[in-house]
Structures are given as structure tokens and as C-alpha cells.
Amino acid sequence: VVIPAQNTGLGPEKTSFFQALSIPTKISKGTIEIINDVHILKPGDKVGASEATLLNMLNISPFSYGLVVEQVYDSGTIFAPAILDIKPEDLREKFLAGVANVAAVCLAVGYPTIASAPHSIANGFKNLLAIAAVTEVEFKEAATIKEYIKDPSKFAATAAPAAAAPVAAAPAAAAKEEKKEESESEDDDMGFGLF
């Protein structure tokens, strides 16, 4: 609570009251004037009798009263009030995290579910691309991979269009080809064999 600098309209006989609360005042035209803004109370402070009397004399009533919820009781269950602040976005986020966990467990044990099916299909497609890359098997998606393997400079141009020098592009393309071959072999080792 801040008492602003103002003319209080109170008579000079109340000066001792302001002095007891360490509020700087002066007498102006027969009334008490507060010289500076004064912080008299902070949130959480207990209001003493002198502060309450002063605020009443100045017609300042900044107080509000209410309840602070400690626990919520509903149908035999007690829970924290933070539960009441849950938004639909929070529920959606938790649900998606649960679906991701189900998909991960199902992938790990090899049990197909709706949650794990897209991942299983993607992993199977990666395996098909790896086989097509080293054999003569042809299909539309494998043609792009085979082009990149035959001419790595195309891959370097697509992956890093802002390459500074053409001399640096050749070693980068070779490194990316090696990385790609490593990642394909890692995909094969994910526990999803072809047979």
C-alpha cells in the first residue's frame, strides 16, 4: 500500500500520529500535507492498528478479502488446487507423450499397434531403400537414392546450397556419403531384421 504525497485535510493535532509512523509531513494552510509517497504495507504484511487507523483517516481501503484454496475435495478424493489450472493443451500434451511411450514400447517388443505402425512402416521403408541401394532392385523412391550414391555432388548441392567454395564441396560430399552409409547400417541394426 502506497500513500501518495497529498494534502490530507487533517488538522495539525494529528501530526504526532504521522510522526509515529515515520511519514514525512508539513503543515500547509492549517492542514497536514504528506511530502513524499510512502510505502506503508507490502503484500503479506499484517495490518497493525495504527496503519488501519491512518488508512481510514485518509479514506484509503486497498484491502481485499478472499479464500486461498489449500486442497480440493471431490467425490471422496482430495487433490491439489493446481489440478484446477489444467488446460486442454496440457491434457493433449500428456496424451501425446503417452502415445509416444506406447509406440516406443511396441517398437521395442515388436508388437504392432496403431501408435507403432507408422514407425514400423518407416523403418521397413528404410530397409527397402538400403537393399535397393546395393542391388539392382528399382522403384521410384530408390531412384533418387541411387542418383545420390552415383553422384554425391548432387547431394552436396541439395544439402548445402550455400557452400562457400566448390573445392570444399567434394570432401563434404564424400563425408556425407560415408555418413549416409553408416546411418543405413545403423537402421539395419535397430532390431528389425528382414527375416
CSV table of C-alpha atoms in Angstrom, one decimal:
chain,number,residue,atom,x,y,z
A,1,VAL,CA,0.0,0.0,0.0
A,2,VAL,CA,1.4,3.4,-1.0
A,3,ILE,CA,0.2,6.6,0.5
A,4,PRO,CA,0.6,9.3,-2.2
A,5,ALA,CA,2.1,12.7,-1.5
A,6,GLN,CA,-1.0,14.8,-0.8
A,7,ASN,CA,-2.8,17.3,1.4
A,8,THR,CA,-4.7,15.1,3.9
A,9,GLY,CA,-7.2,17.7,5.0
A,10,LEU,CA,-6.5,16.7,8.6
A,11,GLY,CA,-5.8,19.3,11.3
A,12,PRO,CA,-2.3,19.9,12.8
A,13,GLU,CA,-3.2,18.0,16.0
A,14,LYS,CA,-2.7,14.7,14.1
A,15,THR,CA,1.0,15.4,13.3
A,16,SER,CA,2.2,13.1,16.1
A,17,PHE,CA,0.3,10.2,14.6
A,18,PHE,CA,2.2,10.6,11.3
A,19,GLN,CA,5.5,11.1,13.1
A,20,ALA,CA,4.9,7.8,14.9
A,21,LEU,CA,4.6,6.0,11.5
A,22,SER,CA,7.7,7.9,10.2
A,23,ILE,CA,5.7,9.6,7.5
A,24,PRO,CA,7.3,13.0,6.5
A,25,THR,CA,4.7,15.8,6.7
A,26,LYS,CA,4.4,19.6,6.8
A,27,ILE,CA,1.7,21.9,7.8
A,28,SER,CA,0.3,23.8,4.8
A,29,LYS,CA,-2.7,26.2,5.2
A,30,GLY,CA,-3.7,24.7,8.5
A,31,THR,CA,-3.7,21.1,7.3
A,32,ILE,CA,-1.2,18.3,7.2
A,33,GLU,CA,0.4,17.6,3.9
A,34,ILE,CA,2.4,14.4,3.2
A,35,ILE,CA,5.6,15.4,1.4
A,36,ASN,CA,6.6,12.1,-0.3
A,37,ASP,CA,4.9,8.9,-1.4
A,38,VAL,CA,5.2,6.4,1.5
A,39,HIS,CA,5.1,2.6,1.3
A,40,ILE,CA,3.2,1.6,4.4
A,41,LEU,CA,2.4,-2.0,3.7
A,42,LYS,CA,3.7,-4.7,1.4
A,43,PRO,CA,1.7,-7.8,0.3
A,44,GLY,CA,1.5,-10.4,3.0
A,45,ASP,CA,2.2,-7.9,5.8
A,46,LYS,CA,-0.1,-7.9,8.8
A,47,VAL,CA,-2.0,-4.6,9.2
A,48,GLY,CA,-1.5,-3.0,12.6
A,49,ALA,CA,-4.0,-0.8,14.4
A,50,SER,CA,-2.1,2.4,13.6
A,51,GLU,CA,-1.8,1.6,9.9
A,52,ALA,CA,-5.5,0.7,9.7
A,53,THR,CA,-6.5,3.9,11.5
A,54,LEU,CA,-4.3,6.0,9.2
A,55,LEU,CA,-5.7,4.4,6.1
A,56,ASN,CA,-9.3,5.0,7.5
A,57,MET,CA,-8.5,8.7,8.2
A,58,LEU,CA,-7.2,9.1,4.5
A,59,ASN,CA,-10.2,7.1,3.1
A,60,ILE,CA,-7.8,4.5,1.5
A,61,SER,CA,-9.2,1.0,1.5
A,62,PRO,CA,-6.9,-1.1,-0.6
A,63,PHE,CA,-7.7,-4.4,1.1
A,64,SER,CA,-9.5,-7.3,-0.5
A,65,TYR,CA,-10.5,-10.4,1.2
A,66,GLY,CA,-10.8,-13.9,-0.2
A,67,LEU,CA,-10.0,-17.5,0.2
A,68,VAL,CA,-6.8,-19.3,-0.6
A,69,VAL,CA,-7.6,-22.9,-1.7
A,70,GLU,CA,-5.3,-25.3,0.1
A,71,GLN,CA,-6.9,-28.6,-1.0
A,72,VAL,CA,-9.9,-29.6,-3.2
A,73,TYR,CA,-12.2,-32.4,-2.1
A,74,ASP,CA,-14.4,-34.0,-4.7
A,75,SER,CA,-16.3,-37.3,-4.5
A,76,GLY,CA,-14.0,-38.7,-1.8
A,77,THR,CA,-10.8,-37.6,-3.4
A,78,ILE,CA,-8.5,-34.8,-2.2
A,79,PHE,CA,-6.1,-33.2,-4.6
A,80,ALA,CA,-4.0,-30.0,-5.0
A,81,PRO,CA,-5.7,-26.9,-6.4
A,82,ALA,CA,-3.1,-26.8,-9.3
A,83,ILE,CA,-5.3,-29.6,-10.9
A,84,LEU,CA,-8.0,-26.9,-11.5
A,85,ASP,CA,-5.5,-24.9,-13.7
A,86,ILE,CA,-5.1,-27.7,-16.3
A,87,LYS,CA,-5.8,-26.5,-19.8
A,88,PRO,CA,-6.9,-28.6,-22.8
A,89,GLU,CA,-3.4,-28.1,-24.3
A,90,ASP,CA,-1.9,-29.7,-21.1
A,91,LEU,CA,-4.1,-32.7,-21.5
A,92,ARG,CA,-3.3,-33.1,-25.2
A,93,GLU,CA,0.5,-32.8,-24.4
A,94,LYS,CA,0.2,-35.6,-21.8
A,95,PHE,CA,-1.8,-37.8,-24.1
A,96,LEU,CA,0.7,-37.4,-26.9
A,97,ALA,CA,3.5,-38.2,-24.5
A,98,GLY,CA,1.7,-41.4,-23.5
A,99,VAL,CA,1.1,-42.3,-27.2
A,100,ALA,CA,4.8,-41.8,-27.9
A,101,ASN,CA,5.7,-44.1,-24.9
A,102,VAL,CA,3.2,-46.8,-26.2
A,103,ALA,CA,4.8,-46.6,-29.7
A,104,ALA,CA,8.3,-46.9,-28.2
A,105,VAL,CA,7.4,-49.9,-26.1
A,106,CYS,CA,5.6,-51.6,-29.0
A,107,LEU,CA,8.5,-51.0,-31.3
A,108,ALA,CA,10.9,-52.4,-28.8
A,109,VAL,CA,9.0,-55.6,-28.2
A,110,GLY,CA,7.9,-56.0,-31.9
A,111,TYR,CA,4.2,-55.8,-31.2
A,112,PRO,CA,2.3,-53.8,-33.9
A,113,THR,CA,-0.3,-51.2,-32.7
A,114,ILE,CA,-1.8,-48.1,-34.3
A,115,ALA,CA,0.7,-46.0,-32.5
A,116,SER,CA,3.8,-48.0,-33.7
A,117,ALA,CA,2.6,-48.8,-37.2
A,118,PRO,CA,3.8,-45.6,-38.8
A,119,HIS,CA,7.3,-46.1,-37.3
A,120,SER,CA,7.4,-49.7,-38.3
A,121,ILE,CA,6.4,-48.8,-41.9
A,122,ALA,CA,9.1,-46.0,-42.0
A,123,ASN,CA,11.7,-48.4,-40.7
A,124,GLY,CA,10.7,-51.1,-43.2
A,125,PHE,CA,10.9,-48.5,-46.0
A,126,LYS,CA,14.4,-47.5,-44.8
A,127,ASN,CA,15.4,-51.2,-45.0
A,128,LEU,CA,13.9,-51.4,-48.6
A,129,LEU,CA,15.9,-48.3,-49.6
A,130,ALA,CA,19.1,-49.8,-48.2
A,131,ILE,CA,18.5,-53.1,-50.1
A,132,ALA,CA,17.7,-51.1,-53.3
A,133,ALA,CA,20.9,-49.0,-52.9
A,134,VAL,CA,23.2,-52.1,-53.0
A,135,THR,CA,21.2,-54.2,-55.5
A,136,GLU,CA,19.6,-53.8,-58.9
A,137,VAL,CA,16.1,-53.5,-57.4
A,138,GLU,CA,14.3,-50.4,-58.9
A,139,PHE,CA,11.4,-48.3,-57.6
A,140,LYS,CA,10.6,-44.6,-57.7
A,141,GLU,CA,11.9,-43.6,-54.3
A,142,ALA,CA,15.1,-45.8,-54.7
A,143,ALA,CA,16.0,-44.0,-57.9
A,144,THR,CA,16.7,-40.8,-56.0
A,145,ILE,CA,18.9,-42.6,-53.5
A,146,LYS,CA,20.8,-44.3,-56.3
A,147,GLU,CA,21.4,-41.0,-58.1
A,148,TYR,CA,22.9,-39.5,-54.9
A,149,ILE,CA,25.1,-42.6,-54.5
A,150,LYS,CA,26.3,-42.4,-58.1
A,151,ASP,CA,27.0,-38.6,-58.0
A,152,PRO,CA,27.5,-37.3,-54.4
A,153,SER,CA,28.0,-33.8,-55.7
A,154,LYS,CA,24.2,-33.6,-56.4
A,155,PHE,CA,23.6,-34.4,-52.7
A,156,ALA,CA,26.1,-31.8,-51.5
A,157,ALA,CA,24.4,-29.2,-53.7
A,158,THR,CA,21.0,-30.0,-52.3
A,159,ALA,CA,22.0,-30.4,-48.7
A,160,ALA,CA,24.2,-27.3,-48.6
A,161,PRO,CA,23.3,-24.7,-51.3
A,162,ALA,CA,25.3,-22.0,-49.6
A,163,ALA,CA,28.6,-23.9,-49.9
A,164,ALA,CA,31.4,-21.3,-49.9
A,165,ALA,CA,33.9,-22.9,-52.3
A,166,PRO,CA,33.5,-25.7,-54.9
A,167,VAL,CA,36.8,-27.2,-53.6
A,168,ALA,CA,35.3,-27.7,-50.2
A,169,ALA,CA,32.2,-29.4,-51.7
A,170,ALA,CA,33.9,-32.5,-52.8
A,171,PRO,CA,35.3,-33.6,-49.4
A,172,ALA,CA,32.0,-32.7,-47.8
A,173,ALA,CA,30.1,-34.8,-50.3
A,174,ALA,CA,32.4,-37.8,-49.6
A,175,ALA,CA,31.9,-37.3,-45.8
A,176,LYS,CA,28.1,-37.1,-46.3
A,177,GLU,CA,28.2,-40.3,-48.4
A,178,GLU,CA,30.1,-42.1,-45.6
A,179,LYS,CA,27.6,-40.8,-43.0
A,180,LYS,CA,24.7,-42.0,-45.1
A,181,GLU,CA,26.1,-45.5,-45.4
A,182,GLU,CA,26.7,-45.5,-41.7
A,183,SER,CA,23.2,-44.4,-40.9
A,184,GLU,CA,21.8,-47.0,-43.3
A,185,SER,CA,23.7,-49.7,-41.5
A,186,GLU,CA,22.6,-48.3,-38.1
A,187,ASP,CA,19.0,-48.6,-39.3
A,188,ASP,CA,19.5,-52.3,-40.1
A,189,ASP,CA,20.8,-52.8,-36.5
A,190,MET,CA,17.7,-51.4,-34.8
A,191,GLY,CA,16.4,-54.9,-34.0
A,192,PHE,CA,14.1,-55.1,-37.0
A,193,GLY,CA,15.7,-57.7,-39.2
A,194,LEU,CA,14.3,-58.5,-42.6
A,195,PHE,CA,13.6,-62.2,-41.7
